[in-house]
PDB file of C-alpha atoms in Angstrom:
ATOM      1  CA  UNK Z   1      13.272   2.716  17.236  1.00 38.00           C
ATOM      2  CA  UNK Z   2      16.135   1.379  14.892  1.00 38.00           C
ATOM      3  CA  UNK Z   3      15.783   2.398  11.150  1.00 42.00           C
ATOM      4  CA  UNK Z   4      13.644   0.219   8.757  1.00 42.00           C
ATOM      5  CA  UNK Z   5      16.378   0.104   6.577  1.00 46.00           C
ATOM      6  CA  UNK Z   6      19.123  -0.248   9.431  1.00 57.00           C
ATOM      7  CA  UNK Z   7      20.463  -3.313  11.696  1.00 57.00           C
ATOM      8  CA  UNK Z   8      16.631  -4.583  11.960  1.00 83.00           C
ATOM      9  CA  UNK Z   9      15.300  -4.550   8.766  1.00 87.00           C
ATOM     10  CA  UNK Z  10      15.484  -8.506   8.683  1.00 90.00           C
ATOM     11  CA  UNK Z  11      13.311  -8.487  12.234  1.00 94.00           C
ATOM     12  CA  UNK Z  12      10.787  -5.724   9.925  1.00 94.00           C
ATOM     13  CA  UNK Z  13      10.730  -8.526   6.938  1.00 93.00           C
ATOM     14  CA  UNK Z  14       9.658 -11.242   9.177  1.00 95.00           C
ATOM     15  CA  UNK Z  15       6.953  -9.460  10.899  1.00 94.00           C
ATOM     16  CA  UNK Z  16       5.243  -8.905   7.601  1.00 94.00           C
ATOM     17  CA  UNK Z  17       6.019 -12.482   6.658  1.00 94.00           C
ATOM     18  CA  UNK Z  18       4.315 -13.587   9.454  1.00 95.00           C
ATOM     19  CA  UNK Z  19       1.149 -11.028   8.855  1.00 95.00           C
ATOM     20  CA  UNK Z  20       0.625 -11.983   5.088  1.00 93.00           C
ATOM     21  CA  UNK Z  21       0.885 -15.614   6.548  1.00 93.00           C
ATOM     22  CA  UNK Z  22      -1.786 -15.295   9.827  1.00 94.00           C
ATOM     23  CA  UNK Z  23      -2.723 -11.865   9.790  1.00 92.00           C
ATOM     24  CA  UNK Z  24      -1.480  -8.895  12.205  1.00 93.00           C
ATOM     25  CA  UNK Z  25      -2.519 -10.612  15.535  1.00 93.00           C
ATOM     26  CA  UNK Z  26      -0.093 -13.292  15.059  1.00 95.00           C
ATOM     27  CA  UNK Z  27       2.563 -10.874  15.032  1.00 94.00           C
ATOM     28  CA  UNK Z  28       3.706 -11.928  18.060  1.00 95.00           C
ATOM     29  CA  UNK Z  29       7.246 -10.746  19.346  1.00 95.00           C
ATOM     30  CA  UNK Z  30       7.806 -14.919  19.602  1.00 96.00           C
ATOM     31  CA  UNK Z  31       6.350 -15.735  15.990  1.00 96.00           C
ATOM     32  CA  UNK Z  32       8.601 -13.063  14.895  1.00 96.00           C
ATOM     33  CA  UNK Z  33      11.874 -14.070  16.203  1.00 95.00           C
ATOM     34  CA  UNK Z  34      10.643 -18.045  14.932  1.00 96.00           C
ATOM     35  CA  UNK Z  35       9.810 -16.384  11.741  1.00 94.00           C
ATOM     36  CA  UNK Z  36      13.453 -14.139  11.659  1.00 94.00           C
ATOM     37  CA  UNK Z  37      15.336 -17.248  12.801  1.00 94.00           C
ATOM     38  CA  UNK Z  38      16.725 -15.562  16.084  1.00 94.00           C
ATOM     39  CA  UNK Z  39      15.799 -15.084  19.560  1.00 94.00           C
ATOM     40  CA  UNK Z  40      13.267 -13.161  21.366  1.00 95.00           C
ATOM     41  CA  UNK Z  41      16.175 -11.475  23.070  1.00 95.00           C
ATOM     42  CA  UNK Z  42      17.353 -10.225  19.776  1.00 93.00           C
ATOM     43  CA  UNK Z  43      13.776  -9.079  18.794  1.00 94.00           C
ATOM     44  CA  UNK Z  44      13.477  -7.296  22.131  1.00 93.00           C
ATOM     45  CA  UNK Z  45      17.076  -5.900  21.247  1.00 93.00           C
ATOM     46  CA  UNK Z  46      15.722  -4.142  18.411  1.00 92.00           C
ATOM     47  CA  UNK Z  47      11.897  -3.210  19.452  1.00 93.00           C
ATOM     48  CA  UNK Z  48      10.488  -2.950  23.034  1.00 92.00           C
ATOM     49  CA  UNK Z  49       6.884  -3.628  22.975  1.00 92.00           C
ATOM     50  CA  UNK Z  50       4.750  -5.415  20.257  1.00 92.00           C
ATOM     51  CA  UNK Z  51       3.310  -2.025  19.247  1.00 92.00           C
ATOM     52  CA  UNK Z  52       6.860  -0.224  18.539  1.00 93.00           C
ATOM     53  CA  UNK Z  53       6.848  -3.405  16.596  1.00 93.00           C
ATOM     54  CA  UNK Z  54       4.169  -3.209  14.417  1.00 92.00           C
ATOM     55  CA  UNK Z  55       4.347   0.229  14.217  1.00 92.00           C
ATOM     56  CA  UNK Z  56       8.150   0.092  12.713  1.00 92.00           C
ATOM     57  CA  UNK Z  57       6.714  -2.463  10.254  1.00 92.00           C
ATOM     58  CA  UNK Z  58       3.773  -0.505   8.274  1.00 92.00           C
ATOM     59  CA  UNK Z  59       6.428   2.007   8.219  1.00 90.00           C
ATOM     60  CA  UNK Z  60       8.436  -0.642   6.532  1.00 91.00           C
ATOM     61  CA  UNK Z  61       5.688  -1.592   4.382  1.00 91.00           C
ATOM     62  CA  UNK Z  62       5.063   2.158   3.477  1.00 90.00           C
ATOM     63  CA  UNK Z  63       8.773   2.859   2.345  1.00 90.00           C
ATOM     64  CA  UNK Z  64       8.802  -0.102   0.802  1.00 89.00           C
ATOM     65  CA  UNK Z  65       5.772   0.820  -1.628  1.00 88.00           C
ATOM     66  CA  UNK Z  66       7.025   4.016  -1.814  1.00 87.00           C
ATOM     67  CA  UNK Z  67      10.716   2.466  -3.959  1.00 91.00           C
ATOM     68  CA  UNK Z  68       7.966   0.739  -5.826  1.00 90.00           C
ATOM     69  CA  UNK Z  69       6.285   3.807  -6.382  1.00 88.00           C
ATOM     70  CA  UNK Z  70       9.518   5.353  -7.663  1.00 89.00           C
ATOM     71  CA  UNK Z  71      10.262   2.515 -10.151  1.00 92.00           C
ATOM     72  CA  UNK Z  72       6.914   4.340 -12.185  1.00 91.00           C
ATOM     73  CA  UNK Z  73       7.876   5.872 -15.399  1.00 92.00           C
ATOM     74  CA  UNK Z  74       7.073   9.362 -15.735  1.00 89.00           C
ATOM     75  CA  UNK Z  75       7.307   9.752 -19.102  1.00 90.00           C
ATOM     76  CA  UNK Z  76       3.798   8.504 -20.860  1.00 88.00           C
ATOM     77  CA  UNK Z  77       0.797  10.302 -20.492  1.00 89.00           C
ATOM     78  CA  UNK Z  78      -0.868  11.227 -17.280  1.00 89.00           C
ATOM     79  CA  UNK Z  79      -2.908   8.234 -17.760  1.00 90.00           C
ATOM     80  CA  UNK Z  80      -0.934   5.897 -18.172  1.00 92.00           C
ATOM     81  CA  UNK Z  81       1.197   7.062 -15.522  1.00 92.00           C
ATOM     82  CA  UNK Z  82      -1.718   6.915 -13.216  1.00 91.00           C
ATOM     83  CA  UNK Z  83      -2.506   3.367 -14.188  1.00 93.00           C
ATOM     84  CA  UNK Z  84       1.024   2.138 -14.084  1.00 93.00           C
ATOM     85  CA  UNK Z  85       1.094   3.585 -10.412  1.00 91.00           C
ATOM     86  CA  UNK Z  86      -2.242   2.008  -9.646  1.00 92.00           C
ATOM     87  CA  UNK Z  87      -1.503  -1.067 -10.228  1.00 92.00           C
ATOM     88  CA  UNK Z  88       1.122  -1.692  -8.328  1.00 91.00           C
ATOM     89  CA  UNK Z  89      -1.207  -0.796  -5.595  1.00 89.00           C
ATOM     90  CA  UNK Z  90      -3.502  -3.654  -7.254  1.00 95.00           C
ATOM     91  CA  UNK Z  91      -3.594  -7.424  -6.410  1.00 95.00           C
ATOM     92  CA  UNK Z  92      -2.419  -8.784  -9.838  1.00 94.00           C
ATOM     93  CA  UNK Z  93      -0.145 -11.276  -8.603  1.00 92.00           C
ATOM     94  CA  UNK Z  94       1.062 -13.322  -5.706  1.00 92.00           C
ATOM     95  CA  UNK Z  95       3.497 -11.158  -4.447  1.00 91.00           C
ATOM     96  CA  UNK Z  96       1.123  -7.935  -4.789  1.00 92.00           C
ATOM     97  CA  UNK Z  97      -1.623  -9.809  -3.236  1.00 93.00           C
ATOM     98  CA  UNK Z  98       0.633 -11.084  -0.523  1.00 91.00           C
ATOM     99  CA  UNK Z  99       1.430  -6.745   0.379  1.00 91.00           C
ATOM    100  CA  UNK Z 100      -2.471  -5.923  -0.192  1.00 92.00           C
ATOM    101  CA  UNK Z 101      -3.300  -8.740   2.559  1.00 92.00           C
ATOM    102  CA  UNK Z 102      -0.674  -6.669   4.514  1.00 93.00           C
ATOM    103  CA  UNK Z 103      -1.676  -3.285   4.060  1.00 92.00           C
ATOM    104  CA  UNK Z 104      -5.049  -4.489   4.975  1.00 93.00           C
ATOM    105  CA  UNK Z 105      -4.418  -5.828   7.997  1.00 94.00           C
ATOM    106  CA  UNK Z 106      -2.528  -2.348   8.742  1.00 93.00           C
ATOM    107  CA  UNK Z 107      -5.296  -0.508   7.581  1.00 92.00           C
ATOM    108  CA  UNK Z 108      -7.776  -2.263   9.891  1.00 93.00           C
ATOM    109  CA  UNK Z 109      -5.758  -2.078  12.754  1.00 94.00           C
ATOM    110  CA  UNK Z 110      -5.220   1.466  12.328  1.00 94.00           C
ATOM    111  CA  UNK Z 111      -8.964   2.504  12.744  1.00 93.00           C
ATOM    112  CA  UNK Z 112      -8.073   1.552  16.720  1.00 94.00           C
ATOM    113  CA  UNK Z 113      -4.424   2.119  17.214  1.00 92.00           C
ATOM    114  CA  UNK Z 114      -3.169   5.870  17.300  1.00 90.00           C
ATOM    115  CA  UNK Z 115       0.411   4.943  16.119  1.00 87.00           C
ATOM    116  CA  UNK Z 116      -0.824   2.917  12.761  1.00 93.00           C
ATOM    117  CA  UNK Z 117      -3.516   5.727  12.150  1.00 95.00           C
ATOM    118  CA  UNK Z 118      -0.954   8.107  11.824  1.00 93.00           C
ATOM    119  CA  UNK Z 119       1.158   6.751   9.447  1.00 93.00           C
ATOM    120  CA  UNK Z 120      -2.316   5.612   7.887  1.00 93.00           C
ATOM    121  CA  UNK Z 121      -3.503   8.636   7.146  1.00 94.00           C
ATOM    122  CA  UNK Z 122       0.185  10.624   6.144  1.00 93.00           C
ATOM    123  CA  UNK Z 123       0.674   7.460   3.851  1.00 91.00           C
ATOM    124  CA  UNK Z 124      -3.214   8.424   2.109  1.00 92.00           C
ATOM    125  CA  UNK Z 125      -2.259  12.289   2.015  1.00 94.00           C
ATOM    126  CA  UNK Z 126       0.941  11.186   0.104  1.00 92.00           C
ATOM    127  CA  UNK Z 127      -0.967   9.072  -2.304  1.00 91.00           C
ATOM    128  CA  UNK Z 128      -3.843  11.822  -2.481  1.00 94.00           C
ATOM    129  CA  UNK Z 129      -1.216  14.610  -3.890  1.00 94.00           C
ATOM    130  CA  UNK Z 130       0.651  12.000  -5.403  1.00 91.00           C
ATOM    131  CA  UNK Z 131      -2.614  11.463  -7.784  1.00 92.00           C
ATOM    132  CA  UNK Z 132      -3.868  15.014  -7.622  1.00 94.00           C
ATOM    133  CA  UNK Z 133      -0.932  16.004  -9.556  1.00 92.00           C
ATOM    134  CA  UNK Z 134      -1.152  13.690 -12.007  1.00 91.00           C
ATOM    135  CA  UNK Z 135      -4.524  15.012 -12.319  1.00 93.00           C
ATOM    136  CA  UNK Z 136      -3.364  18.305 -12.703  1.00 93.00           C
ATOM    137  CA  UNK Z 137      -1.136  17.369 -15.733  1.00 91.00           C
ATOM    138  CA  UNK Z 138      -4.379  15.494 -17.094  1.00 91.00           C
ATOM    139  CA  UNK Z 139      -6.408  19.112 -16.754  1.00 91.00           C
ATOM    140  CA  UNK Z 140      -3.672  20.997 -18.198  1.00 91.00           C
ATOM    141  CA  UNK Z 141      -3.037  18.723 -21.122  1.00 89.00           C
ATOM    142  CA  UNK Z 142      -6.990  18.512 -21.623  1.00 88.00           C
ATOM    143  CA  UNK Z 143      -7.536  14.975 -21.020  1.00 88.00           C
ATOM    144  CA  UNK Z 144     -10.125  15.651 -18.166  1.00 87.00           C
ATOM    145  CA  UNK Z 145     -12.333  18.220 -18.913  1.00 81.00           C
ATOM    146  CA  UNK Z 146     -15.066  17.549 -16.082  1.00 82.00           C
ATOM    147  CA  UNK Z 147     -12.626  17.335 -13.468  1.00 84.00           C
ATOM    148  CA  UNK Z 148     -13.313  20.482 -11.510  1.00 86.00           C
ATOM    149  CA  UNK Z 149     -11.966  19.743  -8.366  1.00 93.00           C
ATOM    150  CA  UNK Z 150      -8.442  16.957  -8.790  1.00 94.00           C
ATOM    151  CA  UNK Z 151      -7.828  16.738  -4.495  1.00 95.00           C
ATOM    152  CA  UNK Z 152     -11.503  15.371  -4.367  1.00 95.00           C
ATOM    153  CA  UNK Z 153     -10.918  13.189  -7.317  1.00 94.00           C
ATOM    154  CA  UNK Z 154      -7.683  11.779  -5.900  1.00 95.00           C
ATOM    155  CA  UNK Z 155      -9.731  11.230  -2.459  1.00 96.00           C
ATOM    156  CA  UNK Z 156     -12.325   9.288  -4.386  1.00 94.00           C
ATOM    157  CA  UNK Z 157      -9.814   7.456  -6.800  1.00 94.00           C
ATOM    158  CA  UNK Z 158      -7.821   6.304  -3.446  1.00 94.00           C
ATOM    159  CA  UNK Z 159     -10.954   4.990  -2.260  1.00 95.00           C
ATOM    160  CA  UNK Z 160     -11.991   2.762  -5.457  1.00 95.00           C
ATOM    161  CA  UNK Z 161      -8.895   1.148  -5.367  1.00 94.00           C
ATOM    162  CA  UNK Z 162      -8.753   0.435  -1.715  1.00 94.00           C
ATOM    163  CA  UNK Z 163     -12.514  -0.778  -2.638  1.00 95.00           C
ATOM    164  CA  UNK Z 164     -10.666  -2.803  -5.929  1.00 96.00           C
ATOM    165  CA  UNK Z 165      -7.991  -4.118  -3.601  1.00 96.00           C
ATOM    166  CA  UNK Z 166     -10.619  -5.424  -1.125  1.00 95.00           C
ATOM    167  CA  UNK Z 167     -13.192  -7.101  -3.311  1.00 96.00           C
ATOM    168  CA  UNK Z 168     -10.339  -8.572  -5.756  1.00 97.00           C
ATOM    169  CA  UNK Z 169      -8.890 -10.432  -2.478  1.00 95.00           C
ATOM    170  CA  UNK Z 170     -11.954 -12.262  -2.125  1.00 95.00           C
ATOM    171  CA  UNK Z 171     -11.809 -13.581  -5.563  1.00 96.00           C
ATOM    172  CA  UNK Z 172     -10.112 -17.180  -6.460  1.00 95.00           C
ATOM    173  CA  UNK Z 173      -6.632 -15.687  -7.713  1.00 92.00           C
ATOM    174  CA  UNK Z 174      -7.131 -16.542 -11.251  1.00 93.00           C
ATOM    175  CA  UNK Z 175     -10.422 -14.084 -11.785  1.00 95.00           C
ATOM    176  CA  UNK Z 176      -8.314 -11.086  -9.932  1.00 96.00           C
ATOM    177  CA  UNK Z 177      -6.833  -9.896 -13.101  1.00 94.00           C
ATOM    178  CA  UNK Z 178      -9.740  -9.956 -15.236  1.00 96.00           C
ATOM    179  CA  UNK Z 179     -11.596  -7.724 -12.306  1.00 97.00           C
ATOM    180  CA  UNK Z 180      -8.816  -5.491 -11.226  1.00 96.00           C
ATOM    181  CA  UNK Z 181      -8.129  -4.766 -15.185  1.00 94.00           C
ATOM    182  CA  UNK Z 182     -11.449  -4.317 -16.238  1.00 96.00           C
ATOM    183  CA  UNK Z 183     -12.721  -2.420 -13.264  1.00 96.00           C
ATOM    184  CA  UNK Z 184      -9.759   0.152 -13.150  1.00 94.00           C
ATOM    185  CA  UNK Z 185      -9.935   0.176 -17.167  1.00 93.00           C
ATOM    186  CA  UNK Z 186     -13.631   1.745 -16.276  1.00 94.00           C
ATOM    187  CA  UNK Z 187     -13.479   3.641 -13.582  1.00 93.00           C
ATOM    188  CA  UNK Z 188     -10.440   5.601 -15.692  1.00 92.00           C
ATOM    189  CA  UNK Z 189     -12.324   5.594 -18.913  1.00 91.00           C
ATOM    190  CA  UNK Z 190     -15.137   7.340 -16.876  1.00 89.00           C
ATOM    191  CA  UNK Z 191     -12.322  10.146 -15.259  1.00 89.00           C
ATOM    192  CA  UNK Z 192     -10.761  10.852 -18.006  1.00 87.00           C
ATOM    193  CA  UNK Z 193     -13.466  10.119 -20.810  1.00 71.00           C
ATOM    194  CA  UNK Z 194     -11.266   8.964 -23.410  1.00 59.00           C
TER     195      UNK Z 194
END
């Protein structure tokens, strides 16, 4: 497989065009190359079968949140670092609702295909310690005082914004913000009781 970043990155690009468009099934090794502007030759150049396809794509998709995910600054309090991360994560506009339809799609398939699981679930372990630590900071500065156990609570934070993510994509895009914002406002004023 040729690096996401490499020689067929713009291939990568199209095939999550064409998901956040129709969804993963369309992501055909045809639609692609229409959607890329090239042949099928060219796609085939590049990826084999449909599944190296996809496959190379959600790991596209996953290095692409993580740069996002670097952007975060580090400097506020644990909170707010949390929240700033979160919401990136979060449908609040077109283009982040346009990567949640993708991820979704991803995630789905992934509860049949072996490749997309794995990167699934090492993608969700990143996140998990990503947020446990952040936890951490929040125990040792005292901001969370119940928190016992901060790997759980990053398992069950992950969850409620997958759960967020899910339910705010069903919403007419101008009631998203209102939901995401006041839903992860509560579920954080719960955690960290502030």
């Amino acid at each position: 497989m040729t690096g996401e970043r490499g020689r067929g990155a713009h291939v990568l690009d199209a095939v999550v065009q064409v998901i956040a468009e129709r969804g993963l099934e369309a992501a055909t090794m045809r639609n692609v190359a229409a959607g890329a502007g090239i042949s099928l030759a060219q796609v085939q150049y590049y990826f084999r079968s449909k599944e190296e396809l996809v496959a190379a794509a959600f790991h596209h998709v996953t290095q692409s949140f993580d740069e996002k995910l670097a952007t975060v600054d580090l400097s506020g309090s644990p909170r707010k670092v949390l929240r700033d991360a979160l919401e990136l994560w979060l449908p609040l506009d077109e283009p982040r609702a346009r990567d949640a339809r993708v991820w979704l799609a991803f995630s789905a398939a992934a509860a049949t295909s072996e490749a997309l699981k794995d990167i699934a679930a090492a993608t969700d372990h990143e996140l998990r310690v990503a947020f446990a630590r952040l936890l951490d900071a929040a125990v040792a500065e005292g901001q969370l005082t119940e928190v016992v156990d901060t790997e759980s609570e990053a398992a069950l934070l992950l969850a409620v914004v997958d759960g967020l993510v899910m339910q705010a994509l069903a919403l007419p895009s101008p009631a998203r913000r209102a939901f995401l914002a006041q839903s992860l406002d509560t579920h954080l004023g719960r955690l960290f009781q502030t």
